[in-house]
Amino acid sequence: MDECRHTRDIGKVTPSALGCEECLKSGSKWVHLRLCRTCGHVGCCDDSPNRHATKHFHATKHPIIEGYDPPEGWAWCYVDEVFVDLGDDVTPQNGPIPRFV
Ligand SMILES: [Zn+2]
Ligand SMILES: [Zn+2]
Ligand SMILES: [Zn+2]
């Protein structure tokens, strides 16, 4: 399973926002959050209308995102398309996630 060559690049990051950075700015909704483990960008998943985490990968080539709502101990590598087990190396949330109803 662990075929990812980028695990050494997984860093300690500070989340850039409490929810998806771009969705908060535009007032859009998201389904799940994804945290970039290279720079701390918070984006939304591919089930969300705007898919900002994937757009962030295409724009920056930052390979690793962490499932982030709440942190569940896994990450995804966009380059190798594999799940990565983070174990205890998860990023705590800064505060409550803004929710849309
Ligand atoms: Zn990888
Ligand atoms: Zn978004
Ligand atoms: Zn990034």
Short mmCIF file of N, CA and C and ligand atoms in Angstrom, two decimals:
data_model
loop_
_atom_site.label_atom_id
_atom_site.label_comp_id
_atom_site.label_asym_id
_atom_site.label_seq_id
_atom_site.Cartn_x
_atom_site.Cartn_y
_atom_site.Cartn_z
N MET A 1 0.83 -1.21 0.00
CA MET A 1 0.00 0.00 0.00
C MET A 1 0.86 1.25 0.00
N ASP A 2 1.92 1.25 0.80
CA ASP A 2 2.68 2.48 0.96
C ASP A 2 3.75 2.63 -0.11
N GLU A 3 3.32 3.06 -1.29
CA GLU A 3 4.23 3.22 -2.42
C GLU A 3 4.63 4.67 -2.59
N CYS A 4 4.32 5.49 -1.60
CA CYS A 4 4.51 6.93 -1.78
C CYS A 4 5.95 7.33 -1.49
N ARG A 5 6.53 8.10 -2.41
CA ARG A 5 7.91 8.58 -2.24
C ARG A 5 7.95 9.96 -1.58
N HIS A 6 6.78 10.46 -1.18
CA HIS A 6 6.73 11.84 -0.68
C HIS A 6 6.56 11.92 0.82
N THR A 7 6.52 10.75 1.49
CA THR A 7 6.22 10.79 2.92
C THR A 7 7.28 11.58 3.70
N ARG A 8 8.50 11.61 3.19
CA ARG A 8 9.53 12.38 3.90
C ARG A 8 9.27 13.88 3.78
N ASP A 9 8.44 14.27 2.83
CA ASP A 9 8.12 15.69 2.66
C ASP A 9 6.95 16.14 3.54
N ILE A 10 6.34 15.19 4.25
CA ILE A 10 5.21 15.57 5.10
C ILE A 10 5.74 16.41 6.25
N GLY A 11 5.23 17.62 6.36
CA GLY A 11 5.76 18.53 7.36
C GLY A 11 4.74 18.87 8.42
N LYS A 12 5.23 19.45 9.49
CA LYS A 12 4.34 20.05 10.48
C LYS A 12 3.88 21.38 9.91
N VAL A 13 2.60 21.57 9.82
CA VAL A 13 2.09 22.81 9.22
C VAL A 13 1.07 23.46 10.15
N THR A 14 0.88 24.73 9.92
CA THR A 14 -0.17 25.47 10.61
C THR A 14 -1.31 25.69 9.63
N PRO A 15 -2.51 25.21 9.94
CA PRO A 15 -3.63 25.38 9.01
C PRO A 15 -3.87 26.85 8.68
N SER A 16 -4.12 27.12 7.40
CA SER A 16 -4.24 28.50 6.94
C SER A 16 -5.57 29.12 7.33
N ALA A 17 -6.56 28.30 7.65
CA ALA A 17 -7.89 28.82 7.95
C ALA A 17 -8.66 27.76 8.72
N LEU A 18 -9.79 28.12 9.28
CA LEU A 18 -10.61 27.17 10.03
C LEU A 18 -11.41 26.26 9.10
N GLY A 19 -11.68 26.76 7.91
CA GLY A 19 -12.38 25.95 6.90
C GLY A 19 -11.67 26.14 5.58
N CYS A 20 -12.30 25.69 4.48
CA CYS A 20 -11.68 25.88 3.17
C CYS A 20 -11.45 27.37 2.92
N GLU A 21 -10.18 27.70 2.71
CA GLU A 21 -9.80 29.10 2.55
C GLU A 21 -10.62 29.81 1.47
N GLU A 22 -10.67 29.23 0.28
CA GLU A 22 -11.36 29.88 -0.83
C GLU A 22 -12.88 29.88 -0.65
N CYS A 23 -13.41 28.78 -0.10
CA CYS A 23 -14.87 28.74 0.10
C CYS A 23 -15.32 29.77 1.13
N LEU A 24 -14.51 29.97 2.16
CA LEU A 24 -14.87 30.98 3.16
C LEU A 24 -14.91 32.36 2.51
N LYS A 25 -13.97 32.61 1.59
CA LYS A 25 -13.94 33.92 0.92
C LYS A 25 -15.13 34.12 0.01
N SER A 26 -15.52 33.04 -0.70
CA SER A 26 -16.58 33.19 -1.70
C SER A 26 -17.96 32.84 -1.14
N GLY A 27 -18.01 32.35 0.11
CA GLY A 27 -19.29 31.96 0.68
C GLY A 27 -19.83 30.66 0.11
N SER A 28 -18.94 29.79 -0.37
CA SER A 28 -19.37 28.50 -0.93
C SER A 28 -19.41 27.43 0.15
N LYS A 29 -20.08 26.34 -0.17
CA LYS A 29 -20.16 25.22 0.76
C LYS A 29 -19.12 24.17 0.42
N TRP A 30 -18.77 23.38 1.44
CA TRP A 30 -17.90 22.23 1.18
C TRP A 30 -18.45 21.02 1.89
N VAL A 31 -17.91 19.85 1.53
CA VAL A 31 -18.34 18.60 2.16
C VAL A 31 -17.32 18.17 3.21
N HIS A 32 -16.07 17.98 2.78
CA HIS A 32 -14.99 17.63 3.70
C HIS A 32 -13.80 18.53 3.45
N LEU A 33 -12.94 18.63 4.49
CA LEU A 33 -11.76 19.48 4.37
C LEU A 33 -10.51 18.64 4.17
N ARG A 34 -9.57 19.20 3.45
CA ARG A 34 -8.28 18.57 3.20
C ARG A 34 -7.19 19.59 3.51
N LEU A 35 -6.17 19.15 4.23
CA LEU A 35 -5.09 20.05 4.64
C LEU A 35 -3.82 19.70 3.88
N CYS A 36 -3.20 20.69 3.26
CA CYS A 36 -1.94 20.47 2.56
C CYS A 36 -0.81 20.35 3.58
N ARG A 37 -0.09 19.21 3.55
CA ARG A 37 0.98 19.00 4.53
C ARG A 37 2.31 19.59 4.07
N THR A 38 2.28 20.35 2.98
CA THR A 38 3.48 21.08 2.59
C THR A 38 3.43 22.52 3.09
N CYS A 39 2.25 23.16 2.94
CA CYS A 39 2.18 24.59 3.26
C CYS A 39 1.06 24.94 4.23
N GLY A 40 0.15 24.01 4.55
CA GLY A 40 -0.91 24.31 5.49
C GLY A 40 -2.18 24.85 4.87
N HIS A 41 -2.24 24.89 3.54
CA HIS A 41 -3.46 25.33 2.87
C HIS A 41 -4.63 24.41 3.23
N VAL A 42 -5.76 25.01 3.60
CA VAL A 42 -6.96 24.23 3.86
C VAL A 42 -7.88 24.36 2.65
N GLY A 43 -8.23 23.22 2.06
CA GLY A 43 -9.10 23.21 0.90
C GLY A 43 -10.22 22.21 1.10
N CYS A 44 -11.08 22.09 0.09
CA CYS A 44 -12.22 21.16 0.20
C CYS A 44 -12.03 19.98 -0.73
N CYS A 45 -12.73 18.88 -0.40
CA CYS A 45 -12.53 17.59 -1.06
C CYS A 45 -13.20 17.55 -2.43
N ASP A 46 -13.02 16.44 -3.12
CA ASP A 46 -13.59 16.28 -4.45
C ASP A 46 -15.09 16.06 -4.46
N ASP A 47 -15.70 15.82 -3.31
CA ASP A 47 -17.16 15.76 -3.25
C ASP A 47 -17.76 17.15 -3.09
N SER A 48 -16.91 18.13 -2.86
CA SER A 48 -17.37 19.51 -2.71
C SER A 48 -17.48 20.15 -4.08
N PRO A 49 -18.37 21.13 -4.23
CA PRO A 49 -18.58 21.71 -5.57
C PRO A 49 -17.32 22.34 -6.17
N ASN A 50 -16.45 22.87 -5.33
CA ASN A 50 -15.32 23.64 -5.88
C ASN A 50 -13.98 22.91 -5.86
N ARG A 51 -13.88 21.81 -5.15
CA ARG A 51 -12.68 20.96 -5.17
C ARG A 51 -11.38 21.75 -5.00
N HIS A 52 -11.34 22.58 -3.99
CA HIS A 52 -10.19 23.47 -3.86
C HIS A 52 -8.90 22.76 -3.49
N ALA A 53 -8.99 21.61 -2.79
CA ALA A 53 -7.76 20.90 -2.44
C ALA A 53 -7.06 20.38 -3.70
N THR A 54 -7.85 19.83 -4.62
CA THR A 54 -7.28 19.34 -5.88
C THR A 54 -6.75 20.50 -6.72
N LYS A 55 -7.49 21.61 -6.74
CA LYS A 55 -6.99 22.79 -7.46
C LYS A 55 -5.69 23.28 -6.87
N HIS A 56 -5.58 23.21 -5.55
CA HIS A 56 -4.34 23.62 -4.88
C HIS A 56 -3.18 22.73 -5.33
N PHE A 57 -3.43 21.42 -5.43
CA PHE A 57 -2.39 20.52 -5.91
C PHE A 57 -1.97 20.87 -7.33
N HIS A 58 -2.92 21.09 -8.20
CA HIS A 58 -2.57 21.40 -9.59
C HIS A 58 -1.81 22.72 -9.70
N ALA A 59 -2.14 23.66 -8.82
CA ALA A 59 -1.48 24.96 -8.88
C ALA A 59 -0.08 24.92 -8.27
N THR A 60 0.11 24.10 -7.23
CA THR A 60 1.36 24.17 -6.47
C THR A 60 2.22 22.92 -6.57
N LYS A 61 1.62 21.77 -6.97
CA LYS A 61 2.29 20.46 -6.98
C LYS A 61 2.63 19.97 -5.58
N HIS A 62 2.01 20.52 -4.55
CA HIS A 62 2.17 19.98 -3.20
C HIS A 62 1.44 18.64 -3.15
N PRO A 63 2.16 17.52 -2.89
CA PRO A 63 1.57 16.20 -3.15
C PRO A 63 0.64 15.64 -2.08
N ILE A 64 0.82 16.03 -0.82
CA ILE A 64 0.17 15.30 0.27
C ILE A 64 -0.92 16.13 0.93
N ILE A 65 -2.12 15.57 1.02
CA ILE A 65 -3.19 16.21 1.79
C ILE A 65 -3.62 15.29 2.92
N GLU A 66 -4.00 15.91 4.01
CA GLU A 66 -4.49 15.16 5.18
C GLU A 66 -6.00 15.35 5.28
N GLY A 67 -6.70 14.24 5.60
CA GLY A 67 -8.12 14.35 5.90
C GLY A 67 -8.26 15.15 7.18
N TYR A 68 -9.15 16.12 7.18
CA TYR A 68 -9.01 17.16 8.20
C TYR A 68 -10.29 17.56 8.92
N ASP A 69 -11.31 16.77 8.88
CA ASP A 69 -12.52 17.25 9.55
C ASP A 69 -13.29 16.14 10.24
N PRO A 70 -12.86 15.65 11.35
CA PRO A 70 -11.63 16.02 12.07
C PRO A 70 -10.45 15.22 11.53
N PRO A 71 -9.22 15.50 12.03
CA PRO A 71 -8.06 14.72 11.58
C PRO A 71 -8.30 13.24 11.87
N GLU A 72 -8.13 12.41 10.86
CA GLU A 72 -8.46 10.98 10.99
C GLU A 72 -7.25 10.08 10.87
N GLY A 73 -6.06 10.65 10.75
CA GLY A 73 -4.85 9.83 10.75
C GLY A 73 -4.45 9.30 9.38
N TRP A 74 -5.10 9.79 8.33
CA TRP A 74 -4.68 9.35 6.99
C TRP A 74 -4.38 10.56 6.12
N ALA A 75 -3.60 10.30 5.10
CA ALA A 75 -3.31 11.32 4.10
C ALA A 75 -3.42 10.68 2.73
N TRP A 76 -3.45 11.51 1.71
CA TRP A 76 -3.56 11.05 0.33
C TRP A 76 -2.47 11.72 -0.48
N CYS A 77 -1.77 10.92 -1.28
CA CYS A 77 -0.77 11.48 -2.18
C CYS A 77 -1.37 11.59 -3.57
N TYR A 78 -1.45 12.81 -4.08
CA TYR A 78 -2.02 13.03 -5.41
C TYR A 78 -1.13 12.46 -6.51
N VAL A 79 0.17 12.46 -6.28
CA VAL A 79 1.09 12.02 -7.32
C VAL A 79 1.03 10.50 -7.47
N ASP A 80 1.15 9.78 -6.36
CA ASP A 80 1.16 8.32 -6.41
C ASP A 80 -0.23 7.72 -6.30
N GLU A 81 -1.22 8.55 -5.94
CA GLU A 81 -2.60 8.10 -5.78
C GLU A 81 -2.69 6.93 -4.80
N VAL A 82 -2.08 7.11 -3.64
CA VAL A 82 -2.17 6.12 -2.57
C VAL A 82 -2.50 6.83 -1.26
N PHE A 83 -3.14 6.07 -0.36
CA PHE A 83 -3.36 6.56 0.99
C PHE A 83 -2.09 6.33 1.80
N VAL A 84 -1.82 7.26 2.69
CA VAL A 84 -0.66 7.20 3.57
C VAL A 84 -1.16 7.20 5.01
N ASP A 85 -0.64 6.27 5.80
CA ASP A 85 -1.02 6.20 7.21
C ASP A 85 -0.18 7.18 8.00
N LEU A 86 -0.82 8.16 8.62
CA LEU A 86 -0.06 9.17 9.36
C LEU A 86 0.20 8.77 10.80
N GLY A 87 -0.47 7.72 11.28
CA GLY A 87 -0.31 7.36 12.68
C GLY A 87 -0.72 8.51 13.58
N ASP A 88 0.18 8.88 14.48
CA ASP A 88 -0.13 9.98 15.40
C ASP A 88 0.26 11.34 14.83
N ASP A 89 0.82 11.35 13.65
CA ASP A 89 1.32 12.59 13.07
C ASP A 89 0.20 13.37 12.38
N VAL A 90 -0.82 13.71 13.17
CA VAL A 90 -1.94 14.46 12.61
C VAL A 90 -1.84 15.92 13.04
N THR A 91 -2.52 16.77 12.30
CA THR A 91 -2.49 18.20 12.59
C THR A 91 -3.72 18.58 13.39
N PRO A 92 -3.53 19.07 14.62
CA PRO A 92 -4.71 19.48 15.39
C PRO A 92 -5.42 20.67 14.75
N GLN A 93 -6.72 20.73 14.92
CA GLN A 93 -7.46 21.85 14.38
C GLN A 93 -7.28 23.07 15.26
N ASN A 94 -7.30 24.23 14.62
CA ASN A 94 -7.12 25.49 15.35
C ASN A 94 -8.34 25.88 16.15
N GLY A 95 -9.48 25.38 15.77
CA GLY A 95 -10.70 25.79 16.43
C GLY A 95 -11.86 25.14 15.72
N PRO A 96 -13.07 25.45 16.15
CA PRO A 96 -14.23 24.83 15.53
C PRO A 96 -14.33 25.18 14.04
N ILE A 97 -14.70 24.18 13.25
CA ILE A 97 -14.86 24.39 11.82
C ILE A 97 -16.19 25.09 11.58
N PRO A 98 -16.17 26.17 10.79
CA PRO A 98 -17.46 26.81 10.45
C PRO A 98 -18.33 25.81 9.68
N ARG A 99 -19.58 25.73 10.02
CA ARG A 99 -20.48 24.76 9.38
C ARG A 99 -21.57 25.48 8.62
N PHE A 100 -21.92 24.91 7.48
CA PHE A 100 -23.04 25.44 6.73
C PHE A 100 -24.21 24.49 6.87
N VAL A 101 -25.39 25.02 7.00
CA VAL A 101 -26.56 24.15 7.10
C VAL A 101 -27.47 24.34 5.89
ZN ZN B 1 3.68 10.25 -3.06
ZN ZN B 2 -13.35 25.05 -1.17
ZN ZN B 3 0.19 23.48 -0.26
#
